[in-house]
Coordinates of C-alpha atoms in Angstrom, one line a residue:
M82 CA 34.8 -29.2 -28.3
N83 CA 33.0 -30.3 -31.3
K84 CA 31.5 -27.6 -34.3
Y85 CA 27.8 -27.6 -32.5
L86 CA 29.3 -26.5 -29.7
V87 CA 31.7 -23.9 -31.0
E88 CA 28.3 -22.8 -33.5
A89 CA 26.4 -22.5 -30.2
Q90 CA 28.7 -20.5 -28.3
A91 CA 28.8 -18.0 -31.6
L92 CA 24.9 -17.7 -31.7
A93 CA 25.2 -17.2 -27.7
R94 CA 27.7 -14.3 -27.7
M95 CA 24.9 -12.4 -30.7
G96 CA 22.0 -13.3 -28.0
Q97 CA 20.2 -15.8 -30.5
F98 CA 19.7 -18.2 -27.2
V99 CA 17.2 -20.2 -28.9
E100 CA 19.2 -20.9 -32.1
A101 CA 22.5 -21.5 -29.4
G102 CA 20.1 -24.2 -27.4
E103 CA 19.5 -26.2 -30.5
R104 CA 22.9 -26.6 -30.8
C105 CA 23.8 -27.8 -27.6
R106 CA 20.5 -30.1 -27.6
K107 CA 22.4 -31.7 -31.4
S108 CA 25.6 -32.5 -29.1
I109 CA 23.6 -34.1 -26.5
S110 CA 22.1 -36.1 -29.0
L111 CA 25.0 -37.4 -30.7
G112 CA 26.7 -38.0 -26.9
K113 CA 29.4 -35.5 -27.8
D114 CA 31.1 -32.9 -25.0
L115 CA 28.0 -34.0 -23.1
V116 CA 29.1 -32.1 -19.6
V117 CA 30.0 -29.2 -21.5
A118 CA 27.2 -29.3 -23.9
K119 CA 24.8 -29.1 -20.6
R120 CA 26.5 -26.7 -19.5
I121 CA 26.1 -24.4 -22.6
L122 CA 23.1 -25.5 -22.8
A123 CA 21.8 -24.6 -19.3
A124 CA 23.8 -21.1 -19.6
C125 CA 21.5 -20.7 -22.7
L126 CA 18.6 -20.8 -21.3
Y127 CA 19.1 -19.2 -18.5
D128 CA 20.1 -16.0 -20.7
Q129 CA 16.5 -16.7 -22.5
G130 CA 14.6 -16.7 -19.3
T131 CA 16.5 -13.5 -18.6
M132 CA 15.5 -12.0 -21.1
L133 CA 12.2 -12.6 -21.3
A134 CA 11.8 -11.6 -17.6
T135 CA 13.4 -8.7 -17.8
A136 CA 12.7 -7.1 -21.2
G137 CA 9.5 -8.6 -21.9
G138 CA 7.9 -9.4 -18.8
L139 CA 6.8 -13.2 -19.9
F140 CA 7.2 -15.0 -16.5
D141 CA 5.5 -18.4 -17.7
E142 CA 8.4 -18.1 -20.7
A143 CA 10.8 -17.4 -18.7
E144 CA 9.9 -19.7 -15.8
Q145 CA 10.0 -22.6 -18.2
C146 CA 13.1 -21.5 -19.3
F147 CA 14.9 -21.5 -15.8
R148 CA 13.8 -25.0 -15.2
Q149 CA 14.9 -26.5 -18.2
A150 CA 18.4 -24.6 -17.2
L151 CA 18.4 -26.2 -14.2
A152 CA 17.2 -29.5 -15.9
A153 CA 20.7 -29.4 -17.3
K154 CA 22.6 -28.1 -14.9
P155 CA 20.8 -28.7 -11.5
D156 CA 23.6 -26.7 -9.7
H157 CA 22.9 -23.2 -12.1
V158 CA 23.2 -20.8 -8.8
D159 CA 21.7 -18.1 -11.2
A160 CA 18.9 -20.0 -12.7
L161 CA 17.5 -21.4 -9.1
S162 CA 17.8 -17.4 -8.3
N163 CA 16.0 -16.4 -11.0
L164 CA 13.3 -19.3 -10.8
G165 CA 12.7 -18.1 -7.5
V166 CA 12.1 -14.7 -7.9
I167 CA 9.6 -15.3 -10.6
L168 CA 7.9 -17.8 -8.1
H169 CA 8.1 -15.6 -5.1
T170 CA 7.7 -12.0 -6.7
H171 CA 5.2 -12.4 -9.6
K172 CA 3.5 -16.1 -9.4
N173 CA 2.7 -15.9 -5.3
R174 CA 4.1 -19.0 -5.1
P175 CA 7.0 -18.6 -2.1
D176 CA 6.9 -21.4 -0.5
E177 CA 8.5 -22.7 -4.0
A178 CA 10.9 -19.9 -4.1
I179 CA 12.2 -20.8 -0.3
V180 CA 13.2 -24.4 -1.7
L181 CA 15.1 -22.6 -4.4
Y182 CA 16.8 -20.0 -2.4
R183 CA 17.9 -22.1 0.2
K184 CA 19.1 -24.6 -2.5
A185 CA 20.8 -21.7 -4.1
L186 CA 22.7 -20.6 -1.0
A187 CA 23.9 -23.8 -0.1
L188 CA 25.8 -23.5 -3.2
D189 CA 26.6 -20.0 -2.9
P190 CA 26.9 -18.9 0.9
S191 CA 28.0 -15.8 0.5
S192 CA 25.3 -14.2 -1.8
V193 CA 23.5 -10.8 -0.1
R194 CA 21.9 -11.2 -3.0
I195 CA 19.9 -14.2 -3.2
A196 CA 20.0 -14.1 0.7
E197 CA 17.7 -10.8 0.5
N198 CA 15.6 -12.5 -1.7
L199 CA 15.3 -15.6 0.5
A200 CA 14.0 -13.3 3.6
K201 CA 11.8 -11.6 1.6
A202 CA 10.1 -15.0 0.5
E203 CA 9.5 -16.0 3.9
Y204 CA 8.0 -13.1 5.0
Q205 CA 5.8 -13.5 2.4
A206 CA 5.2 -17.1 3.2
G207 CA 4.6 -16.2 7.0
E208 CA 7.9 -17.8 7.5
F209 CA 8.6 -15.3 10.3
D210 CA 11.3 -17.2 12.4
A211 CA 13.4 -18.0 9.5
C212 CA 12.6 -14.9 8.1
S213 CA 14.3 -13.2 11.5
A214 CA 17.2 -15.6 11.5
T215 CA 18.2 -14.8 7.4
L216 CA 18.0 -10.9 8.1
L217 CA 20.5 -11.2 11.2
K218 CA 22.3 -13.1 9.3
L219 CA 22.5 -10.8 6.7
A220 CA 23.1 -7.9 9.3
R221 CA 26.6 -9.7 10.1
R222 CA 27.5 -10.7 6.5
N223 CA 26.8 -7.1 4.9
P224 CA 27.6 -4.8 8.1
S225 CA 27.3 -1.3 5.4
E226 CA 23.4 -2.2 5.1
A227 CA 22.7 -3.9 8.8
A228 CA 20.6 -1.3 9.6
G229 CA 18.0 -2.0 6.9
Y230 CA 18.2 -5.4 7.8
L231 CA 17.5 -4.9 11.2
I232 CA 14.7 -2.3 11.1
R233 CA 13.1 -5.3 8.9
E234 CA 13.8 -7.6 11.3
A235 CA 12.3 -5.2 13.9
L236 CA 9.2 -4.6 11.6
L237 CA 8.5 -8.1 11.2
V238 CA 4.7 -7.4 11.4
R239 CA 1.9 -10.2 10.5
K240 CA -0.2 -8.5 7.8
V241 CA -3.4 -10.6 8.9
V242 CA -3.7 -10.1 12.8
P243 CA -4.2 -13.3 14.3
D244 CA -5.3 -12.6 18.1
D245 CA -6.7 -9.5 20.1
A246 CA -3.3 -9.5 22.0
Y247 CA -0.7 -9.4 19.0
P248 CA -0.8 -5.7 18.5
L249 CA 0.5 -4.9 22.1
Q250 CA 3.1 -7.7 22.0
I251 CA 4.0 -7.0 18.5
R252 CA 4.7 -3.6 19.5
A253 CA 6.7 -4.3 22.9
S254 CA 8.7 -7.0 20.6
I255 CA 9.5 -3.8 18.3
A256 CA 10.3 -1.3 21.3
S257 CA 13.1 -4.0 22.2
K258 CA 14.6 -3.6 18.7
L259 CA 14.3 0.0 18.4
D260 CA 16.0 0.2 21.6
A261 CA 19.1 -1.9 20.6
L262 CA 19.0 -0.1 16.8
E263 CA 19.0 3.5 19.0
S264 CA 22.1 2.2 21.4
G265 CA 23.5 0.4 18.7
D266 CA 25.9 1.7 15.7
A267 CA 24.5 -0.2 12.6
R268 CA 24.5 2.2 9.0
M269 CA 22.7 2.1 6.4
A270 CA 24.6 2.8 2.8
S271 CA 21.8 2.1 0.6
P272 CA 18.5 3.2 2.6
L273 CA 16.6 1.9 -0.8
R274 CA 18.5 -1.6 -1.0
F275 CA 16.3 -3.3 1.8
P276 CA 14.2 -1.2 2.6
S277 CA 10.9 -0.8 5.2
T278 CA 7.9 1.3 6.1
Y279 CA 5.4 1.4 9.4
F280 CA 2.5 0.3 7.3
P281 CA 1.0 -2.6 8.9
L282 CA 0.7 -1.2 12.1
S283 CA -1.5 1.3 11.2
Y284 CA -4.8 -0.9 11.4
H285 CA -4.6 -2.2 14.9
G286 CA -6.0 0.8 16.4
I287 CA -3.3 2.2 18.7
G288 CA -1.7 5.8 18.1
N289 CA 2.2 5.0 16.4
K290 CA 3.1 8.6 17.1
E291 CA 5.9 7.7 19.5
M292 CA 6.9 4.4 17.1
N293 CA 7.2 6.1 13.8
S294 CA 8.9 8.6 15.2
R295 CA 11.8 6.6 17.1
L296 CA 11.9 4.4 13.5
A297 CA 12.4 8.0 11.7
N298 CA 15.2 9.0 14.2
I299 CA 16.8 5.5 13.9
H300 CA 16.8 5.9 10.4
L301 CA 18.3 9.4 10.4
K302 CA 20.9 8.1 12.4
A303 CA 22.1 5.1 10.2
A304 CA 21.9 7.2 6.9
P305 CA 22.2 11.1 8.2
S306 CA 22.0 11.4 3.9
L307 CA 18.4 10.9 4.7
S308 CA 18.5 14.5 5.5
W309 CA 19.8 16.3 2.0
T310 CA 18.7 19.5 1.4
A311 CA 17.8 21.0 -2.3
P312 CA 20.4 23.8 -3.2
F313 CA 17.8 26.2 -3.9
I314 CA 15.9 26.2 -0.1
A315 CA 18.7 28.7 0.8
N316 CA 17.8 31.1 -1.5
W317 CA 14.2 30.7 -1.7
K318 CA 11.9 34.2 -1.0
G319 CA 8.5 32.8 -1.2
P320 CA 6.3 31.8 -4.4
G321 CA 6.5 34.0 -7.6
T322 CA 3.7 34.7 -9.5
R323 CA 2.0 31.0 -8.8
I324 CA 2.3 29.0 -6.3
R325 CA 4.5 26.0 -7.4
L326 CA 2.9 22.8 -6.1
G327 CA 4.4 19.3 -6.2
L328 CA 1.7 16.4 -5.8
A329 CA 4.0 13.0 -5.2
S330 CA 2.8 9.2 -5.0
A331 CA 3.6 5.9 -6.1
F332 CA 0.0 5.4 -6.9
F333 CA -1.2 7.7 -9.4
H334 CA -3.2 5.1 -11.4
A335 CA -6.3 3.2 -11.3
H336 CA -6.2 2.8 -7.1
S337 CA -7.5 4.5 -3.7
I338 CA -4.8 7.2 -4.4
G339 CA -5.4 7.7 -8.2
N340 CA -9.2 8.6 -7.1
T341 CA -8.6 10.2 -4.2
S342 CA -6.1 12.9 -6.2
R343 CA -7.6 13.0 -9.4
G344 CA -10.4 15.4 -8.9
L345 CA -7.6 18.2 -6.5
V346 CA -5.2 17.7 -10.0
E347 CA -8.0 18.6 -12.0
R348 CA -9.6 21.4 -10.0
L349 CA -6.7 23.4 -8.3
D350 CA -7.0 27.1 -9.4
R351 CA -4.4 27.6 -12.0
S352 CA -4.1 31.4 -11.6
R353 CA -3.2 30.9 -8.3
F354 CA -0.9 27.1 -8.3
E355 CA 1.2 25.7 -10.9
V356 CA 0.3 22.1 -10.5
I357 CA 3.2 19.9 -11.1
L358 CA 2.7 15.7 -11.0
V359 CA 5.7 13.7 -9.5
R360 CA 5.3 9.7 -10.1
L361 CA 7.6 8.2 -7.6
G362 CA 8.8 5.5 -9.7
A363 CA 7.2 4.8 -13.3
S364 CA 3.2 3.0 -12.3
P365 CA 0.8 1.0 -14.6
R366 CA -1.0 3.4 -17.3
D367 CA -4.7 3.0 -17.5
A368 CA -7.5 5.6 -17.6
M369 CA -7.1 7.0 -14.5
A370 CA -3.3 7.4 -15.3
D371 CA -4.1 9.4 -18.1
A372 CA -6.7 11.5 -16.7
I373 CA -4.5 12.7 -14.2
D374 CA -1.4 13.4 -16.4
A375 CA -3.6 15.5 -18.7
S376 CA -5.0 17.1 -15.6
A377 CA -1.5 18.3 -15.1
D378 CA 0.8 21.7 -15.7
R379 CA 3.3 18.8 -16.0
V380 CA 4.4 15.4 -15.3
V381 CA 7.9 14.3 -14.0
T382 CA 8.3 10.6 -13.2
V383 CA 11.8 10.1 -10.6
P384 CA 13.4 6.7 -10.6
A385 CA 12.2 4.3 -8.0
D386 CA 15.7 2.7 -7.7
D387 CA 17.8 5.8 -7.3
L388 CA 17.3 8.0 -3.8
Q389 CA 19.3 10.3 -4.9
A390 CA 18.6 10.8 -8.4
A391 CA 15.1 11.2 -7.0
R392 CA 15.7 13.7 -4.9
E393 CA 17.4 15.6 -7.3
T394 CA 15.2 15.7 -9.9
I395 CA 12.3 17.0 -7.2
A396 CA 15.0 19.5 -6.3
S397 CA 15.2 20.6 -9.9
L398 CA 11.4 21.6 -9.6
E399 CA 12.1 24.2 -7.2
L400 CA 9.0 24.1 -6.0
D401 CA 6.9 26.3 -2.9
L402 CA 5.1 23.5 -1.6
L403 CA 5.5 19.0 -1.7
F404 CA 2.2 17.8 -1.0
Y405 CA 2.8 14.1 -0.6
Q406 CA -1.0 12.3 -1.4
D407 CA 0.6 9.4 0.9
I408 CA 3.7 8.2 2.8
G409 CA 4.2 4.5 4.5
M410 CA 2.6 2.8 1.8
E411 CA 5.9 2.7 -0.2
P412 CA 9.4 3.0 0.0
L413 CA 10.4 5.4 -1.8
G414 CA 8.1 8.0 -0.5
Y415 CA 8.6 7.5 2.6
L416 CA 12.4 7.9 2.2
L417 CA 12.1 11.0 0.4
S418 CA 10.0 12.9 3.1
F419 CA 12.9 12.5 5.2
A420 CA 15.0 15.2 2.5
R421 CA 14.0 18.9 2.7
L422 CA 12.5 18.8 -1.3
A423 CA 10.5 22.2 -0.9
P424 CA 10.4 24.8 1.8
V425 CA 7.1 23.6 3.2
Q426 CA 6.3 19.5 2.8
C427 CA 2.6 18.0 3.7
T428 CA 0.9 14.8 3.4
S429 CA -3.0 13.9 4.3
F430 CA -5.2 10.8 4.5
G431 CA -3.8 8.6 1.6
H432 CA -2.1 6.6 4.3
P433 CA -3.6 8.1 7.8
D434 CA -0.7 8.1 10.2
T435 CA 1.5 9.8 11.2
A436 CA 5.3 9.4 9.9
G437 CA 7.2 11.0 12.4
V438 CA 9.4 12.4 9.9
P439 CA 11.2 15.8 11.0
N440 CA 11.2 17.7 7.7
L441 CA 7.3 16.5 6.8
D442 CA 5.4 19.5 8.1
Y443 CA 1.6 19.7 8.1
F444 CA -0.8 16.9 8.0
I445 CA -4.0 18.0 6.6
S446 CA -7.1 16.3 7.9
S447 CA -10.6 17.7 9.0
D448 CA -12.3 18.2 12.0
F449 CA -14.9 15.9 11.3
Y450 CA -12.5 13.5 11.6
E451 CA -10.6 14.5 14.3
V452 CA -11.7 14.8 18.2
E453 CA -9.8 17.1 20.6
N454 CA -6.6 17.0 21.3
A455 CA -5.8 14.8 18.2
Q456 CA -2.8 17.3 17.7
D457 CA -1.7 14.8 20.3
D458 CA -1.6 11.8 17.8
Y459 CA 0.3 13.6 15.0
A460 CA 4.1 14.3 15.0
E461 CA 3.5 16.8 11.8
R462 CA 1.7 20.2 12.7
L463 CA -2.3 19.3 12.4
V464 CA -4.3 21.5 9.5
M465 CA -7.9 20.8 9.6
I466 CA -10.0 21.4 6.8
P467 CA -13.9 22.6 8.2
G468 CA -16.5 20.4 7.4
A469 CA -14.9 18.1 5.1
G470 CA -16.5 14.5 4.7
T471 CA -13.9 13.6 2.1
L472 CA -10.4 15.1 2.5
S473 CA -10.7 14.9 -1.8
Y474 CA -12.4 15.8 -5.0
Y475 CA -14.3 12.8 -5.7
H476 CA -15.8 11.8 -8.9
R477 CA -19.1 10.4 -8.4
P478 CA -18.6 6.3 -9.7
P479 CA -20.2 5.4 -12.2
A480 CA -24.0 4.5 -12.2
V481 CA -24.6 0.7 -12.5
K482 CA -28.2 -1.8 -12.7
P483 CA -28.7 -3.7 -9.8
G484 CA -26.6 -6.3 -9.7
D485 CA -28.3 -10.5 -9.4
R486 CA -27.6 -12.0 -6.5
A487 CA -27.6 -15.5 -7.9
A488 CA -24.5 -14.0 -10.4
F489 CA -23.0 -13.7 -7.0
G490 CA -24.6 -17.7 -5.8
F491 CA -26.2 -15.7 -3.2
G492 CA -30.1 -16.6 -3.1
G493 CA -33.2 -14.8 -2.8
E494 CA -33.6 -15.5 1.0
D495 CA -30.2 -14.7 1.8
R496 CA -29.2 -11.7 3.9
L497 CA -26.1 -9.8 2.5
Y498 CA -23.8 -8.4 5.0
L499 CA -20.7 -7.1 3.0
C500 CA -17.6 -6.5 4.3
P501 CA -15.7 -5.2 1.3
Q502 CA -12.0 -4.2 2.4
T503 CA -8.8 -5.4 2.2
L504 CA -8.6 -8.7 4.4
F505 CA -5.7 -7.0 6.9
K506 CA -8.3 -4.6 8.2
I507 CA -10.4 -7.5 9.1
Q508 CA -9.4 -6.9 13.1
P509 CA -10.2 -9.6 16.0
V510 CA -12.9 -7.4 17.0
M511 CA -14.6 -8.2 13.8
D512 CA -14.8 -11.5 13.8
R513 CA -17.0 -11.0 17.2
I514 CA -19.2 -9.2 15.2
F515 CA -19.5 -11.7 12.3
G516 CA -20.1 -14.2 15.0
Q517 CA -23.2 -12.2 16.5
I518 CA -24.4 -11.6 13.3
L519 CA -24.7 -15.3 11.9
E520 CA -25.7 -16.5 15.3
R521 CA -28.9 -13.8 15.6
D522 CA -29.7 -14.2 12.1
A523 CA -30.2 -17.4 10.7
N524 CA -30.2 -16.1 7.0
A525 CA -27.3 -14.1 7.2
R526 CA -24.1 -14.4 4.9
I527 CA -21.0 -12.5 5.9
V528 CA -19.4 -11.6 2.4
L529 CA -15.4 -10.4 2.1
I530 CA -13.3 -9.9 -1.0
D531 CA -10.6 -12.1 -1.7
P532 CA -7.5 -10.3 -3.0
A533 CA -6.1 -13.8 -4.2
R534 CA -2.6 -12.5 -2.9
E535 CA 0.0 -13.5 -0.5
D536 CA -1.2 -15.3 2.5
L537 CA -4.1 -13.4 3.7
R538 CA -7.3 -15.3 3.0
P539 CA -5.4 -18.6 4.5
A540 CA -4.4 -16.5 7.9
L541 CA -7.9 -14.8 8.0
E542 CA -9.6 -17.8 7.9
R543 CA -7.7 -19.5 10.3
R544 CA -8.4 -16.7 12.8
L545 CA -12.3 -16.5 12.0
R546 CA -12.4 -20.8 12.5
G547 CA -11.5 -20.3 16.1
V548 CA -14.4 -17.7 16.6
L549 CA -17.0 -19.0 14.2
G550 CA -16.6 -23.1 14.2
D551 CA -19.6 -24.0 12.3
R552 CA -20.7 -20.9 11.0
M553 CA -17.9 -20.7 8.9
D554 CA -19.6 -21.9 6.4
R555 CA -21.8 -18.7 6.0
V556 CA -18.6 -16.9 5.4
S557 CA -18.4 -15.9 1.5
F558 CA -15.2 -14.9 -0.1
I559 CA -15.9 -13.1 -3.6
Q560 CA -12.8 -13.3 -6.0
S561 CA -11.4 -9.5 -6.8
L562 CA -14.2 -8.3 -9.4
A563 CA -14.1 -6.2 -12.2
Y564 CA -14.8 -2.5 -10.9
L565 CA -18.5 -2.3 -12.3
D566 CA -19.7 -6.3 -11.2
Y567 CA -18.0 -4.9 -8.0
L568 CA -20.3 -2.1 -7.9
R569 CA -22.9 -4.4 -9.4
L570 CA -21.9 -6.6 -5.9
V571 CA -21.9 -3.7 -3.4
S572 CA -25.9 -2.8 -4.5
C573 CA -26.5 -6.5 -3.7
A574 CA -25.9 -6.0 0.0
D575 CA -28.3 -5.4 2.7
V576 CA -25.9 -3.8 5.0
I577 CA -21.9 -2.8 4.5
L578 CA -20.0 -3.6 7.7
D579 CA -17.1 -0.8 8.0
T580 CA -14.2 -2.0 9.6
I581 CA -13.4 -0.8 12.9
H582 CA -10.2 1.1 13.6
F583 CA -9.3 1.6 10.0
N584 CA -12.2 2.9 8.5
G585 CA -13.2 2.4 4.4
Q586 CA -12.9 5.6 2.2
N587 CA -13.1 4.5 -1.4
T588 CA -15.4 1.6 -0.9
N589 CA -17.6 3.6 1.4
L590 CA -17.9 6.7 -0.9
E591 CA -19.1 4.1 -3.6
A592 CA -21.3 2.4 -1.2
F593 CA -23.4 5.4 -0.6
H594 CA -23.1 6.7 -4.4
L595 CA -25.7 3.6 -4.6
G596 CA -27.4 4.2 -1.2
V597 CA -26.7 1.2 0.3
P598 CA -26.4 1.7 4.0
V599 CA -22.7 1.0 6.5
V600 CA -22.9 0.8 9.8
T601 CA -19.8 1.9 11.8
L602 CA -18.2 2.3 15.1
P603 CA -15.9 5.5 15.3
G604 CA -12.5 5.3 17.6
R605 CA -10.2 8.2 18.5
M606 CA -7.6 8.2 15.6
Q607 CA -9.1 10.3 12.3
R608 CA -8.1 6.4 10.6
E609 CA -11.2 5.0 12.6
R610 CA -13.3 8.1 11.9
H611 CA -13.5 8.4 8.0
T612 CA -17.0 7.3 8.3
C613 CA -18.4 9.2 11.0
G614 CA -17.1 12.2 8.9
I615 CA -18.8 11.3 6.4
Y616 CA -21.7 10.8 7.9
R617 CA -21.4 14.1 9.5
A618 CA -21.3 15.9 6.3
M619 CA -24.6 14.3 5.6
G620 CA -26.1 15.1 8.3
F621 CA -27.3 11.9 9.0
M622 CA -25.7 9.9 11.8
D623 CA -28.2 7.3 12.7
L624 CA -25.8 4.3 11.6
V625 CA -22.8 5.6 13.5
A626 CA -23.1 3.3 16.0
D627 CA -21.8 4.1 20.2
S628 CA -20.5 0.0 20.8
V629 CA -20.3 -3.2 19.5
E630 CA -23.6 -4.6 20.8
D631 CA -25.3 -1.1 18.9
Y632 CA -23.4 -1.8 16.0
V633 CA -24.3 -5.5 15.9
G634 CA -27.7 -4.0 16.1
L635 CA -27.6 -1.5 13.8
A636 CA -26.7 -4.3 10.8
L637 CA -29.4 -6.6 11.9
R638 CA -31.9 -4.3 12.0
L639 CA -30.9 -2.7 8.3
A640 CA -30.8 -6.1 6.7
N641 CA -34.4 -7.3 8.6
D642 CA -36.3 -4.2 8.4
T643 CA -36.8 -3.5 5.1
E644 CA -38.2 0.0 6.0
F645 CA -35.9 1.1 8.4
R646 CA -33.2 0.1 5.1
G647 CA -35.5 2.0 2.7
R648 CA -35.8 5.2 5.3
C649 CA -31.9 5.2 5.5
S650 CA -30.8 4.4 1.7
E651 CA -33.5 7.3 0.7
R652 CA -31.6 9.6 3.5
I653 CA -27.8 8.9 2.1
L654 CA -29.4 8.9 -1.6
R655 CA -30.7 12.9 -0.9
E656 CA -27.4 13.9 1.3
N657 CA -24.9 12.4 -0.7
A658 CA -24.4 15.2 -3.4
V659 CA -22.0 16.9 -0.2
L660 CA -19.5 13.9 -0.8
F661 CA -18.7 14.2 -4.4
E662 CA -16.9 16.7 -6.4
N663 CA -17.1 19.3 -4.0
E664 CA -15.5 22.8 -5.5
A665 CA -15.5 23.9 -1.8
F666 CA -13.4 22.0 -1.0
V667 CA -10.6 22.5 -3.1
R668 CA -10.9 26.4 -2.2
Q669 CA -10.5 25.4 1.6
V670 CA -7.3 23.2 0.2
E671 CA -5.8 26.2 -1.4
T672 CA -6.6 28.2 1.3
A673 CA -4.8 25.7 3.6
L674 CA -1.6 25.6 1.7
G675 CA -1.2 29.5 1.0
T676 CA -1.8 29.5 5.2
M677 CA 1.2 27.0 5.3
L678 CA 3.5 29.2 2.7
G679 CA 2.7 31.9 5.3
E680 CA 3.7 30.5 8.0
R681 CA 6.8 29.3 6.6
L682 CA 8.2 32.9 5.0
A683 CA 7.2 34.1 8.2
E684 CA 9.5 31.5 10.2
K685 CA 12.2 32.6 7.9
S686 CA 11.5 35.9 8.2
A687 CA 12.0 35.5 12.1
G688 CA 14.9 33.8 11.8
H689 CA 16.7 36.6 9.9
R690 CA 15.7 38.9 12.3
D691 CA 17.8 36.3 15.0
G692 CA 20.5 36.2 13.4
A693 CA 20.7 39.5 12.6
A694 CA 20.9 40.4 16.5

């Protein structure tokens, strides 16, 4: 081996990969030891790319290093794999990643890690049949984690529903696969290795209590350690001078959960409560994150990749009550909720669906959100805050000057029907609503927000085009906007179209702040009734429809009858104060939390008496 390569190896050992690569290129330019030089060059470029990606988050630069490594050594398995990770995780290019992963697996068929990444990319690309096959192979290849792969395979649910029949069809498929898991003996040694939640199922307008409870029990059968109990629980005798309350989420930043949690962290009575913020993994740092942290008595961040360490960290706080701000939106919070980390554990509307987890005690809702016998939809005990239009102390959004329609590409004659929800909330019933509006209003423009991620927009466009045909040219997608620009867009709307089966919350509060009317059609479950509950709190029910036909009629009237729209806007502006910075809501939550603790103490006391008898 020539001197340049000897120097290259020495430099690489010191982490000087750029300099080492230069020595390799010198050897190649001289025609010396070409095979070895290319191998060492590929290794240097691979190590440089890995360092750029993991230490610096410099994914563009890392991509180039991995591509150069593959140019030097096309069969470099790790370079193929890591380039795939960059493309599907950080660049939203899963199709390209799939090609790389499959090439890497052809070279190293035994790699579980690469196969797991392939399954994730196939799901992201919408290749569900291929993803299913990959997951089933993984279950056979890695039996200690088989249950995790089989649960994921059972829950291969398309985020954008392709047609009306899909929600029932996919549930029948899931139920059959859960049957097999219940009767089998698949295990899951590391639940965080390849986790899944029920998240996409919550948007279909169908109750999930039975399915989510079955899913939870399958998790417990496959990984009994999930029900771990904090050591202090056995000797807990009730709160001390103050109730030690933990508020837990992975989304305490500029996010819908940050918006709805911030006020509670700030306003809880510190003479009664010690408020500990439990961050589930590191989250983005922004003004919202800083404000929430500054309002807490203490901030604790648990590791996102070590379930037992996360449990032990929370257990060490010896909380009286653990309040998950959301469950089901990400895996760590879901898996933590299986453990008994506090004497009382509850959740609320952050993700408004029952979790079905035995150790989750209460679900906090509003009587304005629930129908009679609503408890039937919850595995948790339902606690209803009376008269709450929103289950948060919600800070009023900033004031903005009215937007300029032309800045968003619209003319003065256009009537803007804005549906600003994330695209997977738009169920097939909305397609028909859009179609009727476009048919009956020649100047109508349906305006949607394009998040520019995953396969959401193309999947929705395919479905919409099948219903709307030529009218599709009056559906406009606006790229995600900076927050103040988004509020200006909302101010331009003639009417906001609330999504059926899963209403808006933050988006509708922002619209009401600006006096922009929202048409809604409530269903049975809480997530279908948020906007109706908000209107009830304002004492204004004129825009709550009782049928699809009524919904369309109200939307058309708002867009075309300026006097009617003006009256509705004035009423909303006059009544919306009840939705923002509502101190009474915080006091009601404090009472509810105290009642939960009282019930837990009574149960504990009764258990001791029964034991003594």
